[in-house]
Coordinates of C-alpha atoms in Angstrom, one line a residue:
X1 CA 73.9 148.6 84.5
X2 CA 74.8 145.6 86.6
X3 CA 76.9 146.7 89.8
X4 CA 80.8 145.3 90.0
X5 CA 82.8 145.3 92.9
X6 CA 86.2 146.2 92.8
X7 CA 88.9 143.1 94.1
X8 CA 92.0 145.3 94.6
X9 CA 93.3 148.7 95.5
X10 CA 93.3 151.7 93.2
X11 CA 96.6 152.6 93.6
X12 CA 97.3 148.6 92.6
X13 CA 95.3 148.6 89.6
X14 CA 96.7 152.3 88.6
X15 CA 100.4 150.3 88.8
X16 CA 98.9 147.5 86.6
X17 CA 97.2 149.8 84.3
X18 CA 100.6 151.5 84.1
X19 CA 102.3 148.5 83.0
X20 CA 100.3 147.1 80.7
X21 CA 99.7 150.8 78.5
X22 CA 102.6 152.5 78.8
X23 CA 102.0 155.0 75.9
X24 CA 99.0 156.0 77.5
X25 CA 100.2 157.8 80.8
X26 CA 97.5 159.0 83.0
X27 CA 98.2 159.8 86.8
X28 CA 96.7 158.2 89.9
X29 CA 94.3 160.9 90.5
X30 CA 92.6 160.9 87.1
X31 CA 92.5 157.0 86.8
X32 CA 90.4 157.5 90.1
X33 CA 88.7 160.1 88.5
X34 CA 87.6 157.9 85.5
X35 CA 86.4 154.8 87.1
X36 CA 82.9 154.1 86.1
X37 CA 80.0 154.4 88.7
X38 CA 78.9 151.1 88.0
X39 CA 82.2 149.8 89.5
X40 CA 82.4 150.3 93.4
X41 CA 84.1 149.7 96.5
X42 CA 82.8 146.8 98.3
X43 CA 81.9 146.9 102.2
X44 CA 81.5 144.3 104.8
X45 CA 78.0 144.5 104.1
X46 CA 78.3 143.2 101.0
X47 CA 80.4 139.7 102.2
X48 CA 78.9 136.8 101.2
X49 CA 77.7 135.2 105.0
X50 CA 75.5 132.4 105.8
X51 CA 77.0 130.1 103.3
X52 CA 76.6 126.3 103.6
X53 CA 79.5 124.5 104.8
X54 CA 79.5 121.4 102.5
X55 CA 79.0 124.0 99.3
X56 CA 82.3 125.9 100.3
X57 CA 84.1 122.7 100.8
X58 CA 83.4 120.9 97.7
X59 CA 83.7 123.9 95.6
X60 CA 87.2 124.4 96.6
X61 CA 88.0 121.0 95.8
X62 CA 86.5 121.3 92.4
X63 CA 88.6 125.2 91.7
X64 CA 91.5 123.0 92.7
X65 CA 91.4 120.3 90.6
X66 CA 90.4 122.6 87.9
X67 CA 93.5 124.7 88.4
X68 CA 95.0 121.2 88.5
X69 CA 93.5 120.7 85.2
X70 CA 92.3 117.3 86.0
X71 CA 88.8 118.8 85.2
X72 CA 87.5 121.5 82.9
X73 CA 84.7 122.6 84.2
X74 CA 83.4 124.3 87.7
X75 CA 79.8 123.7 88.2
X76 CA 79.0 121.3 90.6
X77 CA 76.0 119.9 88.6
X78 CA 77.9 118.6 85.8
X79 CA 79.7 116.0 88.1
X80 CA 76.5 115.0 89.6
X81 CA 74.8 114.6 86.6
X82 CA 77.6 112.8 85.5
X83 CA 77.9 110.0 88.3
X84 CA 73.7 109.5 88.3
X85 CA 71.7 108.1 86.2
X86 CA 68.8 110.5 87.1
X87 CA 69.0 113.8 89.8
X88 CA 65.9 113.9 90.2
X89 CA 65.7 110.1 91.3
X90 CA 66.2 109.4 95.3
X91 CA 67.8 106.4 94.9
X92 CA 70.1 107.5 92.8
X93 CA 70.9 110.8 94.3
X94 CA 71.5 108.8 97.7
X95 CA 74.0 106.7 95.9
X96 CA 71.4 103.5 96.4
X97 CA 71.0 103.0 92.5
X98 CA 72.3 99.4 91.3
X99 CA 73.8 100.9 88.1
X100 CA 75.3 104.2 89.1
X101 CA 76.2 103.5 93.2
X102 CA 79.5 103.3 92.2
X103 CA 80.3 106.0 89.3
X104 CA 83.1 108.5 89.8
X105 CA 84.0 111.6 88.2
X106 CA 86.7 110.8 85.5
X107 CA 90.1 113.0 85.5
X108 CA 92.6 114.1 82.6
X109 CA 95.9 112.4 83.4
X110 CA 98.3 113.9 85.8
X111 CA 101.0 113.7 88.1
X112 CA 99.3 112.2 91.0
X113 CA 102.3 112.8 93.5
X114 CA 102.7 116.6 93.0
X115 CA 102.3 118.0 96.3
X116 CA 99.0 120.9 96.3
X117 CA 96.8 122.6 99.0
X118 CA 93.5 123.4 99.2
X119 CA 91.3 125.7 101.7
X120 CA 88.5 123.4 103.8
X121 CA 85.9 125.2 106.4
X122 CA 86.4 123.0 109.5
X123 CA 85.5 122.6 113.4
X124 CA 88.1 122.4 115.4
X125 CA 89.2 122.3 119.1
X126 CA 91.5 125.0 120.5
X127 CA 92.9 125.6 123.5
X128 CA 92.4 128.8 125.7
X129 CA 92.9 130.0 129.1
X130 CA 89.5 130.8 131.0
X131 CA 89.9 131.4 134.8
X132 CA 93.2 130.8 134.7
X133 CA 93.1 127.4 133.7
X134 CA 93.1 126.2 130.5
X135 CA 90.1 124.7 128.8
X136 CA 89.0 123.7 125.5
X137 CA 86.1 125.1 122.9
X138 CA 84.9 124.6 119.8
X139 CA 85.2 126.6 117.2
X140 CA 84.4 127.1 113.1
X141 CA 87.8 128.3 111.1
X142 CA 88.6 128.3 107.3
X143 CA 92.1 126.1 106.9
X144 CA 94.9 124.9 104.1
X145 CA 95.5 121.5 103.7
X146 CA 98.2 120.3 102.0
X147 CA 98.5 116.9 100.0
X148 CA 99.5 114.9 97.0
X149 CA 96.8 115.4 94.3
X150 CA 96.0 111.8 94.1
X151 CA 94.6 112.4 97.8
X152 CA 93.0 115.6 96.3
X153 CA 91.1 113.1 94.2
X154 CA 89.6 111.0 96.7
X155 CA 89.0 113.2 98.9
X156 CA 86.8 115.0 96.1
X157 CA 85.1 111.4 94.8
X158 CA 84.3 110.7 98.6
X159 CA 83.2 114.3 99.2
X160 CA 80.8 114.5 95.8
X161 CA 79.2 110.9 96.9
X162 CA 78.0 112.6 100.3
X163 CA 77.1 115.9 98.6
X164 CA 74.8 114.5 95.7
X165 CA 72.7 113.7 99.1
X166 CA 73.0 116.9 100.1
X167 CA 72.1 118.5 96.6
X168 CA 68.7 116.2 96.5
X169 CA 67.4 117.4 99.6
X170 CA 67.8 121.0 98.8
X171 CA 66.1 121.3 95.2
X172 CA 63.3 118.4 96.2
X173 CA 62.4 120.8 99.2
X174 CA 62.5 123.7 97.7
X175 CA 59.8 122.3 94.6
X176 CA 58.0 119.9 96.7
X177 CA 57.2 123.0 99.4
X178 CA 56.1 125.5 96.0
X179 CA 54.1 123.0 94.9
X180 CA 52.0 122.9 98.4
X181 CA 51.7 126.3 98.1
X182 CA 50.5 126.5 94.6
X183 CA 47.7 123.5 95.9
X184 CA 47.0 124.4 99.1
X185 CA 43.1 123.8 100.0
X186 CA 40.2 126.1 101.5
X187 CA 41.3 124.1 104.9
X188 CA 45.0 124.6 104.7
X189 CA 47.6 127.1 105.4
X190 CA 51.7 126.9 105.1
X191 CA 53.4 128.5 107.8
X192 CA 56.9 129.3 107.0
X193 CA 58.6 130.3 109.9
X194 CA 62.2 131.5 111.2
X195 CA 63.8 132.8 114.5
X196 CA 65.4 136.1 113.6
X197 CA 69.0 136.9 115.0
X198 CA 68.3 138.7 118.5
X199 CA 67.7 142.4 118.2
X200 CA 69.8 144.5 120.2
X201 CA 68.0 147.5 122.2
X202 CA 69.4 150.9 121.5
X203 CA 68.6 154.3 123.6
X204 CA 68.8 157.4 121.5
X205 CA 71.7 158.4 124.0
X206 CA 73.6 156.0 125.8
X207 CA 76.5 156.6 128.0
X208 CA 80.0 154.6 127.7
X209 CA 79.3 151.6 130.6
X210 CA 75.5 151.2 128.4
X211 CA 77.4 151.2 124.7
X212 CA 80.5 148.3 125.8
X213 CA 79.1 147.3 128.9
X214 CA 77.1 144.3 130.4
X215 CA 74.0 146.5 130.5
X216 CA 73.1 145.7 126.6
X217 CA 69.1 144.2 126.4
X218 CA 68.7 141.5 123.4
X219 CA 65.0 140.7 123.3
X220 CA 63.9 137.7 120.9
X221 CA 62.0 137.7 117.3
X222 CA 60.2 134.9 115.6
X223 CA 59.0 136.3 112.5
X224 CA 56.9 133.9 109.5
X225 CA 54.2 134.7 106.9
X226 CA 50.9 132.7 106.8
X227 CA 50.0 131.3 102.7
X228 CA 46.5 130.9 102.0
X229 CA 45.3 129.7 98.2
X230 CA 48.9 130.5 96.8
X231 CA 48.6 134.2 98.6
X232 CA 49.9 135.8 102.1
X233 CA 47.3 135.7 104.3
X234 CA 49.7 137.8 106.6
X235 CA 53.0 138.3 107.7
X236 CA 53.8 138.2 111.6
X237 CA 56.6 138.7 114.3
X238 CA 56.9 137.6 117.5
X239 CA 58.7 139.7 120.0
X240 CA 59.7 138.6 124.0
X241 CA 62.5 139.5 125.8
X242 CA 62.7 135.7 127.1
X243 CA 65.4 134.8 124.8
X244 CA 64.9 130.9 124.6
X245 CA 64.7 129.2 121.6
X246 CA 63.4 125.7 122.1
X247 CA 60.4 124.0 121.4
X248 CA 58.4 125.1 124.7
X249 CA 59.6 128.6 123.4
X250 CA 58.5 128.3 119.6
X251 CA 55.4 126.8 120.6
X252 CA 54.3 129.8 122.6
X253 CA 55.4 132.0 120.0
X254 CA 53.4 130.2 117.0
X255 CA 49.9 129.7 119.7
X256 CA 48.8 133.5 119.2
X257 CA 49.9 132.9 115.0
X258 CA 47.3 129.8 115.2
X259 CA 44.9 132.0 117.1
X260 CA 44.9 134.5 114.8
X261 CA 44.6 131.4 111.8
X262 CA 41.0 130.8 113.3
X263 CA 40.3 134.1 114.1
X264 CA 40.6 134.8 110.0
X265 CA 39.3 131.7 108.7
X266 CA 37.5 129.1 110.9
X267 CA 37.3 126.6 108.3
X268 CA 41.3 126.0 108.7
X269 CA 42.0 122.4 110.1
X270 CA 45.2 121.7 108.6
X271 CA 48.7 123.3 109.2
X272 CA 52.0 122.7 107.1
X273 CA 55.0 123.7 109.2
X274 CA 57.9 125.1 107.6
X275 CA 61.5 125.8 108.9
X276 CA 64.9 125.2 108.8
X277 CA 65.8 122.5 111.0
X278 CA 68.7 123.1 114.0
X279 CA 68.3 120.4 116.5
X280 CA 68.4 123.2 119.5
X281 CA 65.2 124.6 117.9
X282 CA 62.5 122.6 115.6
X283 CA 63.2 119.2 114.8
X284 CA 63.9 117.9 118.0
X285 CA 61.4 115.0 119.9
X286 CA 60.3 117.6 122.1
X287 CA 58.9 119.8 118.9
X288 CA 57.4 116.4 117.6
X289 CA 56.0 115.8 120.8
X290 CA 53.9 119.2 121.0
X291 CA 52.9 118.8 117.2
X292 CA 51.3 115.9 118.3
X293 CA 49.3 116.9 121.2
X294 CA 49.4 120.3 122.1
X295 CA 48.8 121.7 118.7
X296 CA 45.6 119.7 118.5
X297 CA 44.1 121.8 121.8
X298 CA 43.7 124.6 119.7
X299 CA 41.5 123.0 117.3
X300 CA 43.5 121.8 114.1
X301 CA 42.7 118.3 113.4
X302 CA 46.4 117.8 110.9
X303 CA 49.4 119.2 111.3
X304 CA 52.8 118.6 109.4
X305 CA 56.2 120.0 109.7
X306 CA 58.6 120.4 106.7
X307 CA 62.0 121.0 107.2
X308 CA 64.5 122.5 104.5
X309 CA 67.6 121.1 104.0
X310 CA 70.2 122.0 106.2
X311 CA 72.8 125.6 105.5
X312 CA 69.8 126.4 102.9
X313 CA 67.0 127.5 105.4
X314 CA 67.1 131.2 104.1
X315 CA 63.5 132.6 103.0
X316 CA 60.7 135.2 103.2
X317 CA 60.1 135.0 107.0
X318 CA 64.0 136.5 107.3
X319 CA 62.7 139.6 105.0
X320 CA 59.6 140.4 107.8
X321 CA 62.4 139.7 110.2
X322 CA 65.2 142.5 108.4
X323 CA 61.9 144.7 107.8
X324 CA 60.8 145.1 111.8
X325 CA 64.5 145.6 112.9
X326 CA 65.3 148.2 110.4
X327 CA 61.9 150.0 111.6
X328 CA 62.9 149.7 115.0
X329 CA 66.4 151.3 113.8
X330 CA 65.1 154.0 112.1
X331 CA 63.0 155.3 115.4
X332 CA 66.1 154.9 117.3
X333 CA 67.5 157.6 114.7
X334 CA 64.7 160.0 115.1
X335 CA 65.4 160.2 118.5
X336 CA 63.6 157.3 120.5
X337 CA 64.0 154.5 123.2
X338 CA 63.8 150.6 122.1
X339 CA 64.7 149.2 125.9
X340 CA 62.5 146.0 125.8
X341 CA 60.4 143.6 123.6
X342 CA 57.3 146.0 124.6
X343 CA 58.6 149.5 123.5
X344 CA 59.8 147.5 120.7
X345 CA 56.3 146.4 119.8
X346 CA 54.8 149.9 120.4
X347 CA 57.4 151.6 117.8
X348 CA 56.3 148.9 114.9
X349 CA 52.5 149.6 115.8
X350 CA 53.0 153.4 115.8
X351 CA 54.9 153.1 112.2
X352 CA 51.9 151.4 110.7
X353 CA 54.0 148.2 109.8
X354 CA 51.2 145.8 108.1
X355 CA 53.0 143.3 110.1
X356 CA 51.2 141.3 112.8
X357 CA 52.9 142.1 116.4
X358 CA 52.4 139.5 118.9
X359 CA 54.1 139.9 122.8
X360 CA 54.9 136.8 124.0
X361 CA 55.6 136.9 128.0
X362 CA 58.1 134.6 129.8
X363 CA 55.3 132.9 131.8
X364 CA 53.8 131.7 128.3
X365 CA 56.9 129.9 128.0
X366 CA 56.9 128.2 130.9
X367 CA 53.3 127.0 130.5
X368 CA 53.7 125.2 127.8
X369 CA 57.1 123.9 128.5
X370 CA 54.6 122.2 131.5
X371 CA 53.0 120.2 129.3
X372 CA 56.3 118.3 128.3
X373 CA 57.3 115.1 129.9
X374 CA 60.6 114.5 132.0
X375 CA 62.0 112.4 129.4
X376 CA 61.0 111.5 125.9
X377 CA 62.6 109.3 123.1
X378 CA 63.5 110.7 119.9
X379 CA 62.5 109.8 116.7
X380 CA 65.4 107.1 115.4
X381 CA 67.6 109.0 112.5
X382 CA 66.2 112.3 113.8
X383 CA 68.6 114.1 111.8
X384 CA 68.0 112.6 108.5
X385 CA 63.9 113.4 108.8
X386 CA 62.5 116.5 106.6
X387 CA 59.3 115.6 107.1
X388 CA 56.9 115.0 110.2
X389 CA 53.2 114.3 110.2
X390 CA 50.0 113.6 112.5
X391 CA 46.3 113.4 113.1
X392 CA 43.9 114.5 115.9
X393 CA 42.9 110.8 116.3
X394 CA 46.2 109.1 116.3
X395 CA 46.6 109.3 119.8
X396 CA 50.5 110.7 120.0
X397 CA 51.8 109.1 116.6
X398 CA 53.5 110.9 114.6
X399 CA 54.6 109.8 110.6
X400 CA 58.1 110.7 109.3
X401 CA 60.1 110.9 106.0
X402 CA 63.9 111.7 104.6
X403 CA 61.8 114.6 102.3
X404 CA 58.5 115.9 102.0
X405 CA 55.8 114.5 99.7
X406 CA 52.2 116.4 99.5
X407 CA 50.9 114.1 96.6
X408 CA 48.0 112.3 98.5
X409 CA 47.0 115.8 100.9
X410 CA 45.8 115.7 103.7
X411 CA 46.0 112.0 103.6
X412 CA 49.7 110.8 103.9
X413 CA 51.3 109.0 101.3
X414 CA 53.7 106.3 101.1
X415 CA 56.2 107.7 98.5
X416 CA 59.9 107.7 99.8
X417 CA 59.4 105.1 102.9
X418 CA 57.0 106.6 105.6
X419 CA 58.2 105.6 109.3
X420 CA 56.0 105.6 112.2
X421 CA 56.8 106.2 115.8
X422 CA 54.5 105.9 118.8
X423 CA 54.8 108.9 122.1
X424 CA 53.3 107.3 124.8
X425 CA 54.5 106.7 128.9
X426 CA 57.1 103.4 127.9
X427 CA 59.0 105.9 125.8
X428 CA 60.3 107.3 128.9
X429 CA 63.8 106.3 129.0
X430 CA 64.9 104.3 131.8
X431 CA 68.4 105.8 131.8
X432 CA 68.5 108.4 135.1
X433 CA 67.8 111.8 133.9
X434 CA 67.4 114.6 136.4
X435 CA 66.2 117.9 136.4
X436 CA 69.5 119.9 135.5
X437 CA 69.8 122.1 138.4
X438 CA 73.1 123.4 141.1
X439 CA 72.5 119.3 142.7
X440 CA 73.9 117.4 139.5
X441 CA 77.4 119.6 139.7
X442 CA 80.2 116.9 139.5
X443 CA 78.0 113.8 138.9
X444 CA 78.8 111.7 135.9
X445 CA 76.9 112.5 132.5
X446 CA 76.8 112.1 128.8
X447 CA 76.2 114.6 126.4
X448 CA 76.8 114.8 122.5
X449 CA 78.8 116.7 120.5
X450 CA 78.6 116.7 116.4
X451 CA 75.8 114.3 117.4
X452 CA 78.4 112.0 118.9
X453 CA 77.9 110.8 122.8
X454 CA 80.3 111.7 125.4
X455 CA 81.0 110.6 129.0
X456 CA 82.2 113.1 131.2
X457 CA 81.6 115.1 134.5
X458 CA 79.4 118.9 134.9
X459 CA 81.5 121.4 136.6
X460 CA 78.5 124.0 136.6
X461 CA 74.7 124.4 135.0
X462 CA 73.1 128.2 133.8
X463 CA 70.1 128.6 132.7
X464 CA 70.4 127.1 128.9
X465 CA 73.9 125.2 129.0
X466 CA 76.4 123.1 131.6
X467 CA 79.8 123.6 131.4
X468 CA 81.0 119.7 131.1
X469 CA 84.7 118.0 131.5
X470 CA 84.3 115.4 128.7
X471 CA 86.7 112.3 127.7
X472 CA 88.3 111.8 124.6
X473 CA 86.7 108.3 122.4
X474 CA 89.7 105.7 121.2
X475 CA 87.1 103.1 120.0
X476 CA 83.2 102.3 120.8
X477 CA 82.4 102.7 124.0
X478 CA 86.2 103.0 124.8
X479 CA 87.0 106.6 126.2
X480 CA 90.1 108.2 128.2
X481 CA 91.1 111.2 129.6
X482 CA 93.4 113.6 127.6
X483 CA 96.1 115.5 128.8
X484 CA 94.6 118.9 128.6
X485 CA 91.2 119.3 129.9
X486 CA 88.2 119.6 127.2
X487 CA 86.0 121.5 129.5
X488 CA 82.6 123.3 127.4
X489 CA 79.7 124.5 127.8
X490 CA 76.3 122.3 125.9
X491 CA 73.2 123.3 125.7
X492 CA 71.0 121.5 127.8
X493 CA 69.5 120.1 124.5
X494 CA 72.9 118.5 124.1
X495 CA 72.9 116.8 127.3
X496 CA 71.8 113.3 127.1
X497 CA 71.7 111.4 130.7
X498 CA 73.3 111.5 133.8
X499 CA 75.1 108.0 134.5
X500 CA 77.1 105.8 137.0
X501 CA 80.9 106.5 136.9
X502 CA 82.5 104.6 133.6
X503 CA 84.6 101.3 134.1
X504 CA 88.3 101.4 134.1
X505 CA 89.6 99.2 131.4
X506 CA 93.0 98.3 131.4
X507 CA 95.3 101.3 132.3
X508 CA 94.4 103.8 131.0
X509 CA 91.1 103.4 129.2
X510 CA 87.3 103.8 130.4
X511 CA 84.0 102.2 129.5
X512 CA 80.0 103.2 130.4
X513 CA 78.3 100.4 131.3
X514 CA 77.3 98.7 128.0
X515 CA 73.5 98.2 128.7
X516 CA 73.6 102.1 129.2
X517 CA 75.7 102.8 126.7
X518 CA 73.2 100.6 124.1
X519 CA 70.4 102.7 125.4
X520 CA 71.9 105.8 124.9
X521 CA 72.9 104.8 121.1
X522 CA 69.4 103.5 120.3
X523 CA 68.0 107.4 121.9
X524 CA 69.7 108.9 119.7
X525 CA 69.3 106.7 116.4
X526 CA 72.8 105.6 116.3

């Protein structure tokens, strides 16, 4: 019997039950009495989270205009296969196709002036007071909009253009990555990997100032399963209470995963990568640059990262990840101690998980984070790439793609426009960029936000982020400074250069130095 949540109260749907069957009266306690079993009370457990932004968005467009009636159905794959010629064409899919670029959804006739609204998940700046002074952060809220429906309409058309993209990305992945798996050679393994959320450690007892307090422990988990010949060669998680997530980090959490690759099957020479693909984390320059020369020290001759599309990076390495933490729960119950990432390792050996535990230290972090230059270049259109390859012998090039293509393996192909881009001293930038330490406090600097560059001044530098005072853009290269104070905190991964103060221009407007500013566009593949 399929499980159905209920969507109101009892004592609502007693009232409406009431109303609708008068001549059958029944009171509230026997209507609760004679709800099925099938039909239960939902939880917050059983919210739908994790959703992908652009999905939610269009899809409230689309259950607008259908309530509209300008449209009679819901499912998002009628429109697209309506506006292209062929979904599973790139060209067309990317809206590049010379017959069907410029196709839109067709709508019944309606009053194009009545006024409607609409929800929209948006990212928005708000204002709060921190240290008595008011700064401003980011953050992630659901909204209504309000408009006229014909605006409802183009915002739809524009929105469906950008989403068929979007839509291409995700089911090309998804079959080109099976299909690797269902071909893979004696000499190849797929690695599909995922940083699980942070475990909290728990004491069988804790007192009140442990329980609300500043005294709760997080340690970090990187949890992926190996594929060998269409099987699992093994499942594994990483566990280290350093909780850093960039590439110096991942890369000493995947080196004991390799290890263990050779260990198992010598023959191996060829790795296939695959994650989801948050800038902070793997598909960044500094990930590229390992993949090209530090993965090759531990005796693979190819490697090649795949990247899923973005909000749709969900998979089997989050199950291991769920699996280890509700072990480590479940010895917490029965009366045990999980302070730190090694007690947390010893409880998953002593259950028997079949799980491969690996303890990663803090001072494996900061070896291989060693091996990365000062200052690299990244990749042009960084974002865009779901695909990055190399050789042993290339000498620090690495291949790239919009999606992944396995038809010519190992060898690379040339299906969907290969790019190639070459690591080597002269990619150094020439802009200044210092260590970010306690000496760079109120000296000039630009960092990016929603992959946009920003001038502005750091008030203070932790460990990860820098807290930065940032101007407001009016125009390229044209900034000023806004009545309220944007101050935030980046991630260092976020921050791009420091710089010379900006020009004043005119009265009120500012400009960086436009040989600077062109250098920092071209970085980042703007």
């Amino acid at each position: 019997m399929q499980k159905r949540y209920l969507n109101d109260d009892l004592r609502h749907l007693h009232e409406k039950f009431y109303s609708e069957f008068p001549e059958h009266p029944v009171s509230y306690s026997m209507f609760c009495k004679c709800r099925p079993f099938w039909v239960v009370k939902p939880s917050t457990k059983d919210r739908e989270t994790c959703l992908c932004i652009k999905h939610e968005n269009i899809q409230y467009l689309i259950e607008k205009l259908y309530q509209s009636q300008l449209i009679t159905t819901k499912r998002i794959e009628t429109f697209i296969g309506n506006i292209c010629c062929d979904i599973d064409n790139k060209n067309c899919m990317y809206r590049q196709c010379d017959i069907c670029e410029k196709r839109e959804v067709e709508m019944n006739e309606q009053d194009l002036t009545k006024q409607v609204s609409w929800y929209k998940w948006c990212t928005r700046r708000e204002e709060k007071v921190k240290n008595d002074s008011i700064v401003t952060v980011s953050t992630t809220v659901k909204i209504e909009e309000t408009g006229i429906l014909g605006h409802l309409i183009d915002e739809f058309q524009e929105s469906l253009k950008k989403f068929c993209y979007h839509y291409f990305n995700i089911v090309h992945q998804y079959q080109a990555l099976k299909r690797l798996k269902e071909n893979l050679n004696d000499n190849e393994v797929v690695i599909h990997m995922d940083f699980s959320e942070n475990f909290n450690c728990k004491y069988e007892k804790e007192i009140q100032s442990v329980h609300f307090g500043a005294s709760q422990r997080s340690i970090s988990l990187h949890t992926g399963l190996v594929y060998h010949q269409n099987k699992v060669l093994f499942s594994f998680c990483s566990i280290s209470d350093c909780k850093q997530h960039n590439p110096a980090a991942i890369w000493a959490h995947v080196t004991p995963v390799l290890k263990m690759i050779k260990e198992k099957i010598g023959t191996i020479d060829t790795v296939y990568f695959v994650s989801d693909g948050p800038t902070t984390q793997y598909r960044n320059k500094q990930n590229f640059y390992l993949l090209c020369t530090y993965f090759f020290t531990i005796g693979f001759k190819v490697g090649n990262w795949n990247f899923l599309e973005a909000g749709h990076g969900k998979g089997a390495a989050d199950g291991i990840g769920a699996a280890v933490k509700r072990t480590a729960d479940r010895v917490v119950a029965n009366g045990q101690d999980v302070t730190d990432a090694k007690s947390f390792m010893q409880v998953l050996k002593d259950s028997n998980t079949s799980v491969q535990l690996f303890l990663v230290e803090e001072e494996d972090v900061d070896a291989v984070n060693k091996l990365l230059p000062d200052s690299l270049k990244p990749i042009p259109q960084t974002m865009k790439i779901h695909q990055v390859f190399c050789q042993e012998h290339h000498n620090l090039k690495v291949q790239s793609r919009h999606v992944s293509c396995f038809c010519k393996k190992p060898e690379p192909c040339d299906c969907f426009g290969v790019s190639e881009f070459q690591f080597d001293k002269s990619n150094a930038t020439n802009i200044q960029s210092d260590s970010l330490d306690q000496s760079v406090i109120g000296k000039w600097c630009i960092v990016t936000y929603d992959n946009k560059p920003y001038p502005g001044i750091i008030q203070d530098i932790d460990a990860n982020e820098c807290e930065v005072q940032v101007m407001h853009r009016i125009g390229e290269n044209r900034f000023y400074w806004p009545m309220v104070h944007d101050i935030l905190w980046y991630h260092h991964s976020n921050f791009v250069t420091l710089i010379e103060p900006p020009t004043k221009v005119g009265s009120r407007h500012y400009e960086v130095d436009k040989r600077v500013w062109k250098r920092v566009k071209d970085d980042l593949g703007i």
